[in-house]
Coordinates of C-alpha atoms and ligand atoms in Angstrom, one line a residue:
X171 CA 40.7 -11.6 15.9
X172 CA 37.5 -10.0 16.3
X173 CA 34.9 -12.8 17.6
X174 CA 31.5 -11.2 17.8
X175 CA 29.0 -12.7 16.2
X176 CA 27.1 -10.8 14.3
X177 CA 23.1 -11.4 15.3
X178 CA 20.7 -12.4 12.7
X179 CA 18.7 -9.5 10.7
X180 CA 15.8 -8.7 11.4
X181 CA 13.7 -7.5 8.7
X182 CA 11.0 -4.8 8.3
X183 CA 8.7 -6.9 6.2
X184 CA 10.3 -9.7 4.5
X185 CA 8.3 -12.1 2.3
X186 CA 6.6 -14.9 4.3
X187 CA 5.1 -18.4 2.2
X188 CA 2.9 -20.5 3.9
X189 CA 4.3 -23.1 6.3
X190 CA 1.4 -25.8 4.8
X191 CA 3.1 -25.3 1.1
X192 CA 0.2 -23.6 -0.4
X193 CA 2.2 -21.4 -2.8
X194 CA 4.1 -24.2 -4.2
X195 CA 0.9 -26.2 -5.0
X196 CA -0.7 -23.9 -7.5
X197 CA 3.1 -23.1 -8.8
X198 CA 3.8 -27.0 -9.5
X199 CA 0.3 -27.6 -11.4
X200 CA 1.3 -24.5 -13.4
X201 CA 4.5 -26.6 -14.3
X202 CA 3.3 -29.9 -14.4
X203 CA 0.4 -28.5 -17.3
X204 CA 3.4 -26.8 -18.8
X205 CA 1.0 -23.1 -18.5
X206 CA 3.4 -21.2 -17.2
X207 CA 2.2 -18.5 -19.5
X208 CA 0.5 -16.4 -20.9
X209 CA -1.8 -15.9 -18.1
X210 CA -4.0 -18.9 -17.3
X211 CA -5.7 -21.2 -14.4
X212 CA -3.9 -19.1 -11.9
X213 CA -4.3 -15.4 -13.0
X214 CA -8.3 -16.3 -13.3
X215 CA -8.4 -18.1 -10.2
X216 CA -6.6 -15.4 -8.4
X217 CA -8.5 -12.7 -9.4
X218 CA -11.5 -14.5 -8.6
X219 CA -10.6 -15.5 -5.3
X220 CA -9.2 -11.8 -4.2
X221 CA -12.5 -10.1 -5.5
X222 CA -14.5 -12.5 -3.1
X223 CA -11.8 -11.5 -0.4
X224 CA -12.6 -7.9 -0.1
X225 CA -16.2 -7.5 -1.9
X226 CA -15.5 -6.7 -5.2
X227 CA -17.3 -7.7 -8.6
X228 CA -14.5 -8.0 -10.6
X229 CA -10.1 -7.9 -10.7
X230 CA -7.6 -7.4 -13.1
X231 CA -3.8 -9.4 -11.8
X232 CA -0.9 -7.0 -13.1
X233 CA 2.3 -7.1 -12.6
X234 CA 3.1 -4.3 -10.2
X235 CA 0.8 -2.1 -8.0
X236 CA 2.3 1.1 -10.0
X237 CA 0.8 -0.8 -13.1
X238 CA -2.9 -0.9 -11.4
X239 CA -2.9 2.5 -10.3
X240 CA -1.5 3.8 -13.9
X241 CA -4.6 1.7 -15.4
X242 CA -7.4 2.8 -12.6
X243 CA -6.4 6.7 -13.4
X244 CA -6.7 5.9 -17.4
X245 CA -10.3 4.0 -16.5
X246 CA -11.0 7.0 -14.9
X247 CA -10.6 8.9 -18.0
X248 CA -7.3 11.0 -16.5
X249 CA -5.2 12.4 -19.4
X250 CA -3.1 14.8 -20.1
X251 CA -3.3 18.4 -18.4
X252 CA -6.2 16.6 -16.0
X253 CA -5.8 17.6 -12.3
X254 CA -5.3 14.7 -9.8
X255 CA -5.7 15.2 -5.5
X256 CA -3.0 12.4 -3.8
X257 CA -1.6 12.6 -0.6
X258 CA 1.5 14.1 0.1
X259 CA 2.3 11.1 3.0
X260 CA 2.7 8.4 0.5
X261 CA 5.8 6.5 -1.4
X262 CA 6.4 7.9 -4.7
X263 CA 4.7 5.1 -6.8
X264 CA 1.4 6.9 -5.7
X265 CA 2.0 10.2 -7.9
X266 CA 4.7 8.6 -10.4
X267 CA 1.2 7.3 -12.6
X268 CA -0.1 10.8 -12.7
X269 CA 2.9 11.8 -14.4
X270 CA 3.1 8.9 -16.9
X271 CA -0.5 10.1 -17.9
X272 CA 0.7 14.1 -18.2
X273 CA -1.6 14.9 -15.5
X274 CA -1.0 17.2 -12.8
X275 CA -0.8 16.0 -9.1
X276 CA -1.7 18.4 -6.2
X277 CA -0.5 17.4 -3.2
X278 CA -3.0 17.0 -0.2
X279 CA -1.6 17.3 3.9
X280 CA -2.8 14.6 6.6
X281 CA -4.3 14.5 9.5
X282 CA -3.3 13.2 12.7
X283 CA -6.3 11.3 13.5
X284 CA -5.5 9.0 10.6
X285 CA -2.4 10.1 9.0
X286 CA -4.2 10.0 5.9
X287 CA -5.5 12.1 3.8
X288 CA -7.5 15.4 5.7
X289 CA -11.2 16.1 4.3
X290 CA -10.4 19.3 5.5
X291 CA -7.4 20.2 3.6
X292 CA -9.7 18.2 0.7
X293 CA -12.5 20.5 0.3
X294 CA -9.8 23.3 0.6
X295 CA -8.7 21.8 -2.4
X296 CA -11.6 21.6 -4.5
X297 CA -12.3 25.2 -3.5
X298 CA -9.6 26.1 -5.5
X299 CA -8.9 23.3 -8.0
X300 CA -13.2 22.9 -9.0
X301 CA -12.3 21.5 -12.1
X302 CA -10.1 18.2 -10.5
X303 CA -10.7 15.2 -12.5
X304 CA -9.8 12.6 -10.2
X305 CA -9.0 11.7 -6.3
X306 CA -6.2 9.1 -5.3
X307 CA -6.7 8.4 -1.5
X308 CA -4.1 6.2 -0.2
X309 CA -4.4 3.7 3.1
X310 CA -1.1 4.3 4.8
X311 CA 0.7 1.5 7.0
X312 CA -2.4 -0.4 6.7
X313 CA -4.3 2.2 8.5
X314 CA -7.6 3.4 6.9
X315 CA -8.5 7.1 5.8
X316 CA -11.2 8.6 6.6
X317 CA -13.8 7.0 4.2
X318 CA -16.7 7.9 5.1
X319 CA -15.9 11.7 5.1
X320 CA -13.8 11.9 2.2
X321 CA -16.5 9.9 -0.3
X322 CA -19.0 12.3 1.0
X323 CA -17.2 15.8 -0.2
X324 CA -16.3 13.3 -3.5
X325 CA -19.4 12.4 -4.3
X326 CA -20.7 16.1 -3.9
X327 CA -18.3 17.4 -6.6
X328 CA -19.1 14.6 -8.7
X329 CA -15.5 13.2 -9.1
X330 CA -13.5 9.9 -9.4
X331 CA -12.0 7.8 -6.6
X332 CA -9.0 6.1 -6.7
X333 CA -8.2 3.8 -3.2
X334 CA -4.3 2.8 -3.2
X335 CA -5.0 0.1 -1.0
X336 CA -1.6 -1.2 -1.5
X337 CA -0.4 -1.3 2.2
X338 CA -3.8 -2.3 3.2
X339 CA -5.1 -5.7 2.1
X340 CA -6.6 -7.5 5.1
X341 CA -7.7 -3.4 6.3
X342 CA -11.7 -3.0 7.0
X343 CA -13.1 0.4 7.7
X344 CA -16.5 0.1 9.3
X345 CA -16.7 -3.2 8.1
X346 CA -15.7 -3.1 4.6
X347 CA -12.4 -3.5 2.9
X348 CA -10.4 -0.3 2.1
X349 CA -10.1 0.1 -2.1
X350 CA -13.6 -0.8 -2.6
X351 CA -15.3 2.5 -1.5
X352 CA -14.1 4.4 -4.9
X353 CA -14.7 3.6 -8.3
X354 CA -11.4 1.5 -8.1
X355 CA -9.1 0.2 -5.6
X356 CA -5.5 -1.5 -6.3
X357 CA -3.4 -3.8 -4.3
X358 CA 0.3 -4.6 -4.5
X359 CA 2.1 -8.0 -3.8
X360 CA 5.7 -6.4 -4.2
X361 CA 8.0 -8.0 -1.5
X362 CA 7.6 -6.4 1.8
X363 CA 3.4 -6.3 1.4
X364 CA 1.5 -8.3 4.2
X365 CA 1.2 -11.0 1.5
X366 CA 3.4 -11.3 -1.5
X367 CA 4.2 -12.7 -5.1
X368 CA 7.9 -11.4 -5.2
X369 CA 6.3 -8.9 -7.5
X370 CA 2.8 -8.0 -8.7
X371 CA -0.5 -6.0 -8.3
X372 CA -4.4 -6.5 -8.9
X373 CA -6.8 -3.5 -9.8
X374 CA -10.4 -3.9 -8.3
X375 CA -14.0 -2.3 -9.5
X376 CA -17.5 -2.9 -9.3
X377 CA -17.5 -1.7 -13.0
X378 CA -16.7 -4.9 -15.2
X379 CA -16.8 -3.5 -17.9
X380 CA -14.0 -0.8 -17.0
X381 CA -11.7 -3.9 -15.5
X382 CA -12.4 -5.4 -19.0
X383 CA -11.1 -2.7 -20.8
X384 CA -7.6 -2.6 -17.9
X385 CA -6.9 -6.2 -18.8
X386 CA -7.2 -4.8 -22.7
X387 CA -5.2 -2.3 -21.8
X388 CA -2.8 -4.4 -20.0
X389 CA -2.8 -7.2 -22.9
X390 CA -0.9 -4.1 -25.3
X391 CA -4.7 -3.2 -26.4
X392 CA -4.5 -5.9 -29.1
X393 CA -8.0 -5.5 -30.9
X394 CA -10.2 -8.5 -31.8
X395 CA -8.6 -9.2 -35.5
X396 CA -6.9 -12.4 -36.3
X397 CA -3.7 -10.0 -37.6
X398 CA -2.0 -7.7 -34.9
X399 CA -4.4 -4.9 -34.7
X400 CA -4.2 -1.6 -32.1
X401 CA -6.8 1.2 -32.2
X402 CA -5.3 2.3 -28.6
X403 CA -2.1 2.7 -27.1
X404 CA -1.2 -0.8 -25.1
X405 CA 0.9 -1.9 -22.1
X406 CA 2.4 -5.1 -21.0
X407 CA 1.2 -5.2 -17.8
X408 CA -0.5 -8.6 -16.9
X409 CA 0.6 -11.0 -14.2
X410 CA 2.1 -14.3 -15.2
X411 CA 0.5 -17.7 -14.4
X412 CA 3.4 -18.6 -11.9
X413 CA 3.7 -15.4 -10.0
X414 CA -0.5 -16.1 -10.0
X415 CA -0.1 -19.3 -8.2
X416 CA 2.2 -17.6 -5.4
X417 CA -0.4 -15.1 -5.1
X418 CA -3.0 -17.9 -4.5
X419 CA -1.2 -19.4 -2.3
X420 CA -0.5 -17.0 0.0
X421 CA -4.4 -15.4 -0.2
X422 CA -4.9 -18.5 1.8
X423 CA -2.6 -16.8 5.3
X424 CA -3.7 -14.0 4.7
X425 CA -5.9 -13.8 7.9
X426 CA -3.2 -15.3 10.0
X427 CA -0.9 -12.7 8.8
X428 CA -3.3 -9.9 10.1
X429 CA -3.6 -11.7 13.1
X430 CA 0.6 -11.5 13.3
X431 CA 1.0 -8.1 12.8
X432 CA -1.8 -7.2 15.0
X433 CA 0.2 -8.9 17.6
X434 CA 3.1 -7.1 16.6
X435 CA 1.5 -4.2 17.0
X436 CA 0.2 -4.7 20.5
X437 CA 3.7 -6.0 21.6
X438 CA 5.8 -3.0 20.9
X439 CA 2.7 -0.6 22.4
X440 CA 2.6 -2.5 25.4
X441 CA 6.3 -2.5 25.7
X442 CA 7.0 0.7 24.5
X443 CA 3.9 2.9 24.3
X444 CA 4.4 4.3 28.1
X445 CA 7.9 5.5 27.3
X446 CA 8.3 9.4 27.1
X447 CA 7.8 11.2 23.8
X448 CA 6.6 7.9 22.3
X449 CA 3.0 8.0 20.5
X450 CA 2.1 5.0 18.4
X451 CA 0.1 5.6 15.1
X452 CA -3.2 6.5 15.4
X453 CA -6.1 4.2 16.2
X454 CA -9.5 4.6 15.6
X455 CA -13.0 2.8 16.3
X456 CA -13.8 2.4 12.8
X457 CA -10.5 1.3 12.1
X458 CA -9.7 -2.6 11.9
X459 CA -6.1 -2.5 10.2
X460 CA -3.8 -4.8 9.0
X461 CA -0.9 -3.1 11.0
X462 CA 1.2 -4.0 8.0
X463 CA 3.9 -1.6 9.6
X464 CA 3.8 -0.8 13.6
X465 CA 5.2 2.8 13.0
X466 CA 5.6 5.4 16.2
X467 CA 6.4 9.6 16.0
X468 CA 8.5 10.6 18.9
X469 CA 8.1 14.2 20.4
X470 CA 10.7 13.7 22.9
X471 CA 14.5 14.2 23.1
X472 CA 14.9 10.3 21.6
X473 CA 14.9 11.1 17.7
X474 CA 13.9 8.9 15.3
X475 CA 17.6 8.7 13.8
X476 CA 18.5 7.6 17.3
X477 CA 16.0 4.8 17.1
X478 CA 17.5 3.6 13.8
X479 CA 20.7 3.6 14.4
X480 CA 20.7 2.1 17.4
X481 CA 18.5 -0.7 16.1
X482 CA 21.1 -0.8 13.1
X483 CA 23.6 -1.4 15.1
X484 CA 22.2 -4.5 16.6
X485 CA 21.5 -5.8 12.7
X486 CA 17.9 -4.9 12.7
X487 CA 15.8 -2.8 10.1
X488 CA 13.7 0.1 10.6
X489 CA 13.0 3.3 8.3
X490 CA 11.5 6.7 8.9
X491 CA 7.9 7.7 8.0
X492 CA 7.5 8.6 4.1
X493 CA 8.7 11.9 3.2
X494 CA 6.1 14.0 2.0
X495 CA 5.7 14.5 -1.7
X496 CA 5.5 18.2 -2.3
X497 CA 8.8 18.0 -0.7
X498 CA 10.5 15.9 -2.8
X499 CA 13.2 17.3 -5.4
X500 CA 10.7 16.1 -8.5
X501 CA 7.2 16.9 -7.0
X502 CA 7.9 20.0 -5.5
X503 CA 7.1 22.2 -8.2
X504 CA 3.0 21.1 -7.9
X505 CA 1.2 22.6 -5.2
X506 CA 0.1 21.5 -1.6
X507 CA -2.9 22.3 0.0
X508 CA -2.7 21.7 4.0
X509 CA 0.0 22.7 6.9
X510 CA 2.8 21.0 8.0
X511 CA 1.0 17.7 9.7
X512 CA 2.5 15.0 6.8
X513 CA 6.2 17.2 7.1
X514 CA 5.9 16.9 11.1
X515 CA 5.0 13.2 10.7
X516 CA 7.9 12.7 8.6
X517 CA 10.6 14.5 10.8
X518 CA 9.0 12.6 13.5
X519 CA 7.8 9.1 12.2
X520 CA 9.8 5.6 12.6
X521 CA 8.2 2.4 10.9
X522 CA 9.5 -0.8 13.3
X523 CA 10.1 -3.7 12.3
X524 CA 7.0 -5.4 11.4
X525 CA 8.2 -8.9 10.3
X526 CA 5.4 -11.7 10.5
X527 CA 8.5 -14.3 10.9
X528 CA 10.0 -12.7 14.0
X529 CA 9.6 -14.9 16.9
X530 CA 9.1 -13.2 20.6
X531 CA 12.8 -13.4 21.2
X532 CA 13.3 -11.2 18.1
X533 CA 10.3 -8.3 19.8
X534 CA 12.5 -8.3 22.5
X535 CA 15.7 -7.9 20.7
X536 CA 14.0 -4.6 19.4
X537 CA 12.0 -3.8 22.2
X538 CA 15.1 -3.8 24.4
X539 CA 17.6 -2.0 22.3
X540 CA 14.8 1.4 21.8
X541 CA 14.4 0.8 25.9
X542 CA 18.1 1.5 25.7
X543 CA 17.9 4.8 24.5
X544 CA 15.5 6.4 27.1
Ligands
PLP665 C1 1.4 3.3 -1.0 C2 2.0 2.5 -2.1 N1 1.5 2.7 -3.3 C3 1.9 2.0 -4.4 C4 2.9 1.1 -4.3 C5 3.4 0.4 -5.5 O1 3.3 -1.0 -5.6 P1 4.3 -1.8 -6.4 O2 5.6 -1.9 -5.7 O3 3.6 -3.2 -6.5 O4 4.3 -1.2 -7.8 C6 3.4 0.8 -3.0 C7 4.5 -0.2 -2.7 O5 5.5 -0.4 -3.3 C8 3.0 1.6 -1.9 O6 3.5 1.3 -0.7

């Protein structure tokens, strides 16, 4: 009889509630007013309170972060045949809204300064797409793009920004929180975000008017008529009161889960950042991220497969670096503009396990097994 025990999994990023109950609060008075839906105390109050988190004038709660970007590229007046710039390095649910509104992604390569989206491949872009209607940045792993540079060739050709900010709540860039540089930012609370409501985003703005017309939008554009009237086409799209409350709740840790994965962060570079062939994601003075995944590239004979499966092996989860879009089997008949950084980051990359409940024991554990392997 086999007796190994098998050790307990350790996550990437599993969901994390509040150790003071907060979550559970707002979710009770939601039952005990019997306003579980539609929308509600909690969908206002959430909204509210996560516009005052990261300096915005006004929110829209959805129910997925796909939802919000699908709504900020409609306020942004993206239809069909419209050409949209987003990042090759990115998860799928970044470009997947272009399509839904028949536009046309092209594909932009990063850097390695940032691993975000290059200005330099950027204004190659508009040289030869002029006529590009919109531009989708994305904050990778928490880590912020270049802001400063990439609103500067935006604002010359006059275009729409789109921050997906969905990996990056609790991320500053010189002092002020990523997805509220462009004309809209969104956030997602799907499972493994630094703070979650088991499934949900929010869409932020300056423009209240525009986040008026997204929760419209999202409400299956029903006009102001006392019988069911649409002049527009309509979605279903708004958050639930419940899910709300959970969001509420854990706005409240959000700071202390910063704080977590920052220690994260520093753990595995201390332990691990002096190895050979080992280079830790890129950090940058005007930087302050939320480290929502420590993720490494390795240049030297240890492969990133090697990593994985070793750290499978001992029951623990890791994943490679995104693969880049214009490589994928259903994007890669748009076009790239850039070299091969985002492909090399991707045959290189490794996110670790970046679990807020994981105890020092549990860095070890990981910290230990990769040691193995060198
Ligand atoms: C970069 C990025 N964009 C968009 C999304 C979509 O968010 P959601 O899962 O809430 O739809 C995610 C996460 O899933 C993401 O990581």
């Amino acid at each position: 009889m086999n007796s190994t025990k098998v050790k307990e999994r350790i996550f990437l990023s599993s969901p994390h509630m509040s150790d003071e109950g907060y979550e559970m609060q707002y979710v009770k008075e939601a039952f005990d007013t019997n306003w579980i839906a539609p929308l509600g105390e909690n969908v206002n109050g959430f909204e509210r309170e996560l516009a005052e988190k990261v300096g915005s004038k006004a929110a829209a709660a959805l129910s997925s972060g796909t939802a919000a970007i699908h709504l900020a590229l409609k306020a942004a007046g993206v239809g069909e045949g419209d050409i949209v710039f987003c990042p090759t390095l990115t998860f799928s649910a970044t470009a997947n809204p272009i399509i839904y509104q028949n536009a046309i992604p092209i594909f932009i390569d990063s850097d390695y300064e940032t691993w975000n989206m290059s200005p330099k491949a950027l204004e190659k872009a508009f040289e030869k797409y002029p006529e590009v209607k919109a531009v989708l940045v994305v904050h990778l792993y928490g880590l912020s793009a270049d802001m400063d540079k990439i609103m500067e060739i935006c604002k010359k050709h006059n275009v729409a920004v789109i921050e997906d900010a969905a990996e990056s709540l609790g991320t500053y860039y010189k002092g002020k929180h990523t997805g509220t540089f462009g004309d809209y930012g969104i956030f997602s609370f799907n499972g493994n975000k630094i703070i979650t409501t088991s499934g949900g985003g929010m869409l932020v703005s300056n423009n209240e008017e525009r986040i008026a017309k997204a929760r419209f939008w999202a409400t299956q554009s029903r006009d102001q008529a006392r019988h069911y009237q649409h002049s527009e086409l309509g979605f279903n799209y708004r958050m639930s009161n419940v899910v709300a409350g959970i969001g509420r709740g854990q706005l409240k840790v959000l700071d202390q889960r910063v704080a977590q994965k920052n220690y994260i962060y520093e753990f595995y570079k201390r332990e691990l950042g002096e190895l050979e062939g080992v280079e830790f994601m890129p950090s940058n003075k005007w930087d302050e991220p939320n480290y929502w995944l420590s993720s490494m590239v390795l240049t030297g004979k240890v492969r990133p497969i090697d990593v994985m499966e070793a750290l499978e092996k001992e029951n623990i989860e890791s994943r490679p670096v995104w693969k880049p879009m214009h490589l994928q089997p259903f994007f890669e008949k748009y076009d790239f503009v850039g070299t091969d950084v985002a492909e090399i980051l991707f045959e290189n990359g490794v996110c670790l396990p970046s679990d807020t409940k994981m105890t020092d024991e549990d860095l070890e554990r990981v910290v230990e097994t990769i040691k193995g392997l060198f």
